[in-house]
């Protein structure tokens, strides 16, 4: 049985572990090994401890658990570029590889969209590495491709694509229509 809840400060290490393991599995064929290996649980734990100390409305983080173990999370907040007319942004969404393709990403996305709506956001943006096949996930729920640009990860330069959900209500309608 899966349980979705708001993250707490004591979740920082578990979130960091999911983040690093999922990130490395997802990007192993998309990012150079050296750039991939620079991300450690220790660094990510410090990062998540910092995030989880912020007021929730500044950067909400939601986790999904199975039998008390965190297997995925989603995080976001105010859109960071102010270039595209979106007010909210998904900064990270990760599931451990063995928990992917089970509908849990949809459940996380729905919980996050509901919270962002409660916080007054009306739209969402997400950046995805262009070669990452998971971009189809966002297109399936009505995201529109917005722009591509270069990003630096470690010593490498990679292309990423912005996708946007113009209306959180429309996103929630599509998620609910799919039985969530």
PDB file of C-alpha atoms in Angstrom:
ATOM      1  CA  UNK A   1       0.000   0.000   0.000  1.00  0.00           C
ATOM      2  CA  UNK A   2       1.331   3.410  -0.946  1.00  0.00           C
ATOM      3  CA  UNK A   3       0.952   6.545   1.117  1.00  0.00           C
ATOM      4  CA  UNK A   4       1.506  10.122  -0.071  1.00  0.00           C
ATOM      5  CA  UNK A   5       2.339  12.823   2.453  1.00  0.00           C
ATOM      6  CA  UNK A   6       4.125  16.112   2.915  1.00  0.00           C
ATOM      7  CA  UNK A   7       7.850  15.702   3.524  1.00  0.00           C
ATOM      8  CA  UNK A   8       9.380  16.425   6.926  1.00  0.00           C
ATOM      9  CA  UNK A   9      12.928  17.444   7.869  1.00  0.00           C
ATOM     10  CA  UNK A  10      13.680  13.924   9.091  1.00  0.00           C
ATOM     11  CA  UNK A  11      13.014  12.669   5.535  1.00  0.00           C
ATOM     12  CA  UNK A  12      16.082  14.452   4.124  1.00  0.00           C
ATOM     13  CA  UNK A  13      18.344  11.402   4.000  1.00  0.00           C
ATOM     14  CA  UNK A  14      15.699   9.123   2.461  1.00  0.00           C
ATOM     15  CA  UNK A  15      14.811  11.766  -0.142  1.00  0.00           C
ATOM     16  CA  UNK A  16      18.524  12.201  -0.916  1.00  0.00           C
ATOM     17  CA  UNK A  17      18.905   8.451  -1.404  1.00  0.00           C
ATOM     18  CA  UNK A  18      15.924   8.281  -3.764  1.00  0.00           C
ATOM     19  CA  UNK A  19      17.176  11.383  -5.584  1.00  0.00           C
ATOM     20  CA  UNK A  20      20.695  10.048  -6.186  1.00  0.00           C
ATOM     21  CA  UNK A  21      19.760   6.441  -7.014  1.00  0.00           C
ATOM     22  CA  UNK A  22      16.935   7.447  -9.348  1.00  0.00           C
ATOM     23  CA  UNK A  23      18.971  10.247 -10.933  1.00  0.00           C
ATOM     24  CA  UNK A  24      21.893   7.941 -11.698  1.00  0.00           C
ATOM     25  CA  UNK A  25      19.635   5.201 -13.075  1.00  0.00           C
ATOM     26  CA  UNK A  26      17.654   7.647 -15.210  1.00  0.00           C
ATOM     27  CA  UNK A  27      20.629   9.497 -16.635  1.00  0.00           C
ATOM     28  CA  UNK A  28      23.253   6.738 -16.899  1.00  0.00           C
ATOM     29  CA  UNK A  29      23.021   6.737 -20.706  1.00  0.00           C
ATOM     30  CA  UNK A  30      22.292  10.449 -21.073  1.00  0.00           C
ATOM     31  CA  UNK A  31      25.050  12.107 -19.010  1.00  0.00           C
ATOM     32  CA  UNK A  32      28.800  11.501 -18.946  1.00  0.00           C
ATOM     33  CA  UNK A  33      29.921   9.157 -16.151  1.00  0.00           C
ATOM     34  CA  UNK A  34      32.056  11.835 -14.473  1.00  0.00           C
ATOM     35  CA  UNK A  35      29.160  14.310 -14.401  1.00  0.00           C
ATOM     36  CA  UNK A  36      26.896  11.553 -13.113  1.00  0.00           C
ATOM     37  CA  UNK A  37      29.248  10.448 -10.329  1.00  0.00           C
ATOM     38  CA  UNK A  38      29.577  13.965  -8.884  1.00  0.00           C
ATOM     39  CA  UNK A  39      26.168  13.626  -7.233  1.00  0.00           C
ATOM     40  CA  UNK A  40      26.359  11.945  -3.823  1.00  0.00           C
ATOM     41  CA  UNK A  41      23.831  11.117  -1.139  1.00  0.00           C
ATOM     42  CA  UNK A  42      25.801  13.230   1.350  1.00  0.00           C
ATOM     43  CA  UNK A  43      25.611  16.359  -0.844  1.00  0.00           C
ATOM     44  CA  UNK A  44      21.953  15.776  -1.656  1.00  0.00           C
ATOM     45  CA  UNK A  45      21.109  15.218   2.026  1.00  0.00           C
ATOM     46  CA  UNK A  46      22.522  18.634   2.918  1.00  0.00           C
ATOM     47  CA  UNK A  47      20.554  20.122   0.016  1.00  0.00           C
ATOM     48  CA  UNK A  48      17.278  18.491   1.140  1.00  0.00           C
ATOM     49  CA  UNK A  49      17.799  19.443   4.778  1.00  0.00           C
ATOM     50  CA  UNK A  50      18.094  23.051   3.616  1.00  0.00           C
ATOM     51  CA  UNK A  51      14.971  22.797   1.441  1.00  0.00           C
ATOM     52  CA  UNK A  52      12.903  21.107   4.130  1.00  0.00           C
ATOM     53  CA  UNK A  53      13.732  23.889   6.617  1.00  0.00           C
ATOM     54  CA  UNK A  54      12.142  26.470   4.281  1.00  0.00           C
ATOM     55  CA  UNK A  55       8.521  27.508   4.774  1.00  0.00           C
ATOM     56  CA  UNK A  56       6.429  24.888   2.955  1.00  0.00           C
ATOM     57  CA  UNK A  57       4.819  27.448   0.661  1.00  0.00           C
ATOM     58  CA  UNK A  58       8.267  28.424  -0.634  1.00  0.00           C
ATOM     59  CA  UNK A  59       9.155  24.923  -1.873  1.00  0.00           C
ATOM     60  CA  UNK A  60       6.670  22.157  -1.126  1.00  0.00           C
ATOM     61  CA  UNK A  61       8.028  18.601  -1.121  1.00  0.00           C
ATOM     62  CA  UNK A  62       5.748  15.575  -1.225  1.00  0.00           C
ATOM     63  CA  UNK A  63       6.851  11.970  -0.747  1.00  0.00           C
ATOM     64  CA  UNK A  64       5.328   8.613  -1.565  1.00  0.00           C
ATOM     65  CA  UNK A  65       5.989   5.703   0.772  1.00  0.00           C
ATOM     66  CA  UNK A  66       5.534   1.969   0.682  1.00  0.00           C
ATOM     67  CA  UNK A  67       5.423   0.356   4.120  1.00  0.00           C
ATOM     68  CA  UNK A  68       7.021   3.461   5.660  1.00  0.00           C
ATOM     69  CA  UNK A  69       9.910   3.608   3.159  1.00  0.00           C
ATOM     70  CA  UNK A  70      10.152   6.646   0.874  1.00  0.00           C
ATOM     71  CA  UNK A  71      10.239   5.427  -2.727  1.00  0.00           C
ATOM     72  CA  UNK A  72       9.689   8.732  -4.531  1.00  0.00           C
ATOM     73  CA  UNK A  73       9.170  12.455  -4.192  1.00  0.00           C
ATOM     74  CA  UNK A  74       8.194  15.631  -6.011  1.00  0.00           C
ATOM     75  CA  UNK A  75       9.263  19.193  -5.251  1.00  0.00           C
ATOM     76  CA  UNK A  76       8.730  22.618  -6.729  1.00  0.00           C
ATOM     77  CA  UNK A  77       7.725  26.197  -6.149  1.00  0.00           C
ATOM     78  CA  UNK A  78       7.745  29.544  -7.907  1.00  0.00           C
ATOM     79  CA  UNK A  79       8.861  29.358 -11.533  1.00  0.00           C
ATOM     80  CA  UNK A  80      12.518  30.397 -11.586  1.00  0.00           C
ATOM     81  CA  UNK A  81      12.976  32.189 -14.931  1.00  0.00           C
ATOM     82  CA  UNK A  82       9.954  34.495 -15.247  1.00  0.00           C
ATOM     83  CA  UNK A  83      10.376  34.093 -19.013  1.00  0.00           C
ATOM     84  CA  UNK A  84       7.440  31.963 -20.072  1.00  0.00           C
ATOM     85  CA  UNK A  85       4.349  33.200 -18.229  1.00  0.00           C
ATOM     86  CA  UNK A  86       4.090  30.236 -15.860  1.00  0.00           C
ATOM     87  CA  UNK A  87       3.908  30.914 -12.138  1.00  0.00           C
ATOM     88  CA  UNK A  88       4.777  27.469 -10.708  1.00  0.00           C
ATOM     89  CA  UNK A  89       7.500  24.956 -11.463  1.00  0.00           C
ATOM     90  CA  UNK A  90       8.254  21.314 -10.739  1.00  0.00           C
ATOM     91  CA  UNK A  91      11.913  21.263  -9.705  1.00  0.00           C
ATOM     92  CA  UNK A  92      12.269  17.502  -9.201  1.00  0.00           C
ATOM     93  CA  UNK A  93      10.213  14.344  -9.478  1.00  0.00           C
ATOM     94  CA  UNK A  94      11.930  11.016  -8.862  1.00  0.00           C
ATOM     95  CA  UNK A  95      10.962   7.438  -8.112  1.00  0.00           C
ATOM     96  CA  UNK A  96      13.277   4.565  -7.347  1.00  0.00           C
ATOM     97  CA  UNK A  97      13.644   2.503 -10.549  1.00  0.00           C
ATOM     98  CA  UNK A  98      11.771  -0.511  -9.153  1.00  0.00           C
ATOM     99  CA  UNK A  99       8.762   1.714  -8.437  1.00  0.00           C
ATOM    100  CA  UNK A 100       8.567   3.370 -11.849  1.00  0.00           C
ATOM    101  CA  UNK A 101       5.790   2.561 -14.323  1.00  0.00           C
ATOM    102  CA  UNK A 102       3.323   1.692 -11.545  1.00  0.00           C
ATOM    103  CA  UNK A 103       1.245   4.898 -11.674  1.00  0.00           C
ATOM    104  CA  UNK A 104       3.068   6.455  -8.729  1.00  0.00           C
ATOM    105  CA  UNK A 105       4.402   9.393 -10.766  1.00  0.00           C
ATOM    106  CA  UNK A 106       0.824  10.296 -11.666  1.00  0.00           C
ATOM    107  CA  UNK A 107      -0.167  10.146  -8.000  1.00  0.00           C
ATOM    108  CA  UNK A 108       2.756  12.388  -7.019  1.00  0.00           C
ATOM    109  CA  UNK A 109       1.961  14.826  -9.831  1.00  0.00           C
ATOM    110  CA  UNK A 110      -1.691  15.009  -8.761  1.00  0.00           C
ATOM    111  CA  UNK A 111      -0.840  15.599  -5.078  1.00  0.00           C
ATOM    112  CA  UNK A 112       1.678  18.272  -6.044  1.00  0.00           C
ATOM    113  CA  UNK A 113      -0.694  20.016  -8.481  1.00  0.00           C
ATOM    114  CA  UNK A 114      -3.386  20.074  -5.796  1.00  0.00           C
ATOM    115  CA  UNK A 115      -1.002  21.630  -3.286  1.00  0.00           C
ATOM    116  CA  UNK A 116       0.297  24.191  -5.768  1.00  0.00           C
ATOM    117  CA  UNK A 117      -3.306  25.142  -6.572  1.00  0.00           C
ATOM    118  CA  UNK A 118      -4.016  25.549  -2.840  1.00  0.00           C
ATOM    119  CA  UNK A 119      -0.962  27.826  -2.646  1.00  0.00           C
ATOM    120  CA  UNK A 120      -2.447  30.011  -5.395  1.00  0.00           C
ATOM    121  CA  UNK A 121      -0.491  28.806  -8.431  1.00  0.00           C
ATOM    122  CA  UNK A 122      -2.289  28.552 -11.748  1.00  0.00           C
ATOM    123  CA  UNK A 123       0.271  26.916 -14.070  1.00  0.00           C
ATOM    124  CA  UNK A 124       3.333  24.666 -13.939  1.00  0.00           C
ATOM    125  CA  UNK A 125       6.583  24.404 -15.862  1.00  0.00           C
ATOM    126  CA  UNK A 126       9.119  21.563 -15.798  1.00  0.00           C
ATOM    127  CA  UNK A 127      12.560  21.214 -17.383  1.00  0.00           C
ATOM    128  CA  UNK A 128      13.512  17.764 -18.706  1.00  0.00           C
ATOM    129  CA  UNK A 129      16.734  16.663 -20.400  1.00  0.00           C
ATOM    130  CA  UNK A 130      15.751  16.552 -24.050  1.00  0.00           C
ATOM    131  CA  UNK A 131      16.984  12.970 -24.538  1.00  0.00           C
ATOM    132  CA  UNK A 132      15.138  11.733 -21.450  1.00  0.00           C
ATOM    133  CA  UNK A 133      12.268   9.523 -22.651  1.00  0.00           C
ATOM    134  CA  UNK A 134      10.137  10.474 -19.620  1.00  0.00           C
ATOM    135  CA  UNK A 135       9.112  13.713 -21.355  1.00  0.00           C
ATOM    136  CA  UNK A 136       6.220  11.741 -22.829  1.00  0.00           C
ATOM    137  CA  UNK A 137       4.773  11.469 -19.305  1.00  0.00           C
ATOM    138  CA  UNK A 138       4.170  15.238 -19.248  1.00  0.00           C
ATOM    139  CA  UNK A 139       2.832  15.363 -22.805  1.00  0.00           C
ATOM    140  CA  UNK A 140       0.311  12.637 -21.895  1.00  0.00           C
ATOM    141  CA  UNK A 141      -1.248  15.007 -19.350  1.00  0.00           C
ATOM    142  CA  UNK A 142      -1.455  18.025 -21.634  1.00  0.00           C
ATOM    143  CA  UNK A 143       1.927  19.715 -21.200  1.00  0.00           C
ATOM    144  CA  UNK A 144       3.100  21.817 -24.101  1.00  0.00           C
ATOM    145  CA  UNK A 145       6.685  21.935 -25.313  1.00  0.00           C
ATOM    146  CA  UNK A 146       7.922  25.476 -24.733  1.00  0.00           C
ATOM    147  CA  UNK A 147      11.628  25.884 -25.364  1.00  0.00           C
ATOM    148  CA  UNK A 148      14.986  24.123 -25.464  1.00  0.00           C
ATOM    149  CA  UNK A 149      18.240  25.436 -24.054  1.00  0.00           C
ATOM    150  CA  UNK A 150      21.650  24.290 -22.882  1.00  0.00           C
ATOM    151  CA  UNK A 151      22.338  23.462 -19.241  1.00  0.00           C
ATOM    152  CA  UNK A 152      25.528  22.566 -17.419  1.00  0.00           C
ATOM    153  CA  UNK A 153      25.748  19.468 -15.255  1.00  0.00           C
ATOM    154  CA  UNK A 154      29.180  18.950 -13.752  1.00  0.00           C
ATOM    155  CA  UNK A 155      31.633  19.633 -16.572  1.00  0.00           C
ATOM    156  CA  UNK A 156      29.202  18.696 -19.337  1.00  0.00           C
ATOM    157  CA  UNK A 157      26.716  20.709 -21.349  1.00  0.00           C
ATOM    158  CA  UNK A 158      23.374  19.125 -22.153  1.00  0.00           C
ATOM    159  CA  UNK A 159      20.162  20.202 -23.841  1.00  0.00           C
ATOM    160  CA  UNK A 160      16.981  20.414 -21.823  1.00  0.00           C
ATOM    161  CA  UNK A 161      13.414  21.142 -22.832  1.00  0.00           C
ATOM    162  CA  UNK A 162      10.809  23.124 -20.917  1.00  0.00           C
ATOM    163  CA  UNK A 163       7.272  21.748 -20.841  1.00  0.00           C
ATOM    164  CA  UNK A 164       4.359  23.679 -19.453  1.00  0.00           C
ATOM    165  CA  UNK A 165       0.926  22.992 -18.057  1.00  0.00           C
ATOM    166  CA  UNK A 166      -0.907  26.236 -18.856  1.00  0.00           C
ATOM    167  CA  UNK A 167      -3.659  25.503 -16.348  1.00  0.00           C
ATOM    168  CA  UNK A 168      -3.363  23.416 -13.169  1.00  0.00           C
ATOM    169  CA  UNK A 169      -7.121  22.751 -13.242  1.00  0.00           C
ATOM    170  CA  UNK A 170      -6.823  21.177 -16.713  1.00  0.00           C
ATOM    171  CA  UNK A 171      -3.919  19.042 -15.506  1.00  0.00           C
ATOM    172  CA  UNK A 172      -5.953  17.883 -12.496  1.00  0.00           C
ATOM    173  CA  UNK A 173      -8.941  17.126 -14.758  1.00  0.00           C
ATOM    174  CA  UNK A 174      -6.746  14.908 -16.962  1.00  0.00           C
ATOM    175  CA  UNK A 175      -5.261  13.121 -13.940  1.00  0.00           C
ATOM    176  CA  UNK A 176      -8.727  12.541 -12.455  1.00  0.00           C
ATOM    177  CA  UNK A 177     -10.021  11.314 -15.822  1.00  0.00           C
ATOM    178  CA  UNK A 178      -7.279   8.659 -15.682  1.00  0.00           C
ATOM    179  CA  UNK A 179      -8.702   7.323 -12.443  1.00  0.00           C
ATOM    180  CA  UNK A 180      -6.680   9.224  -9.873  1.00  0.00           C
TER     181      UNK A 180
END
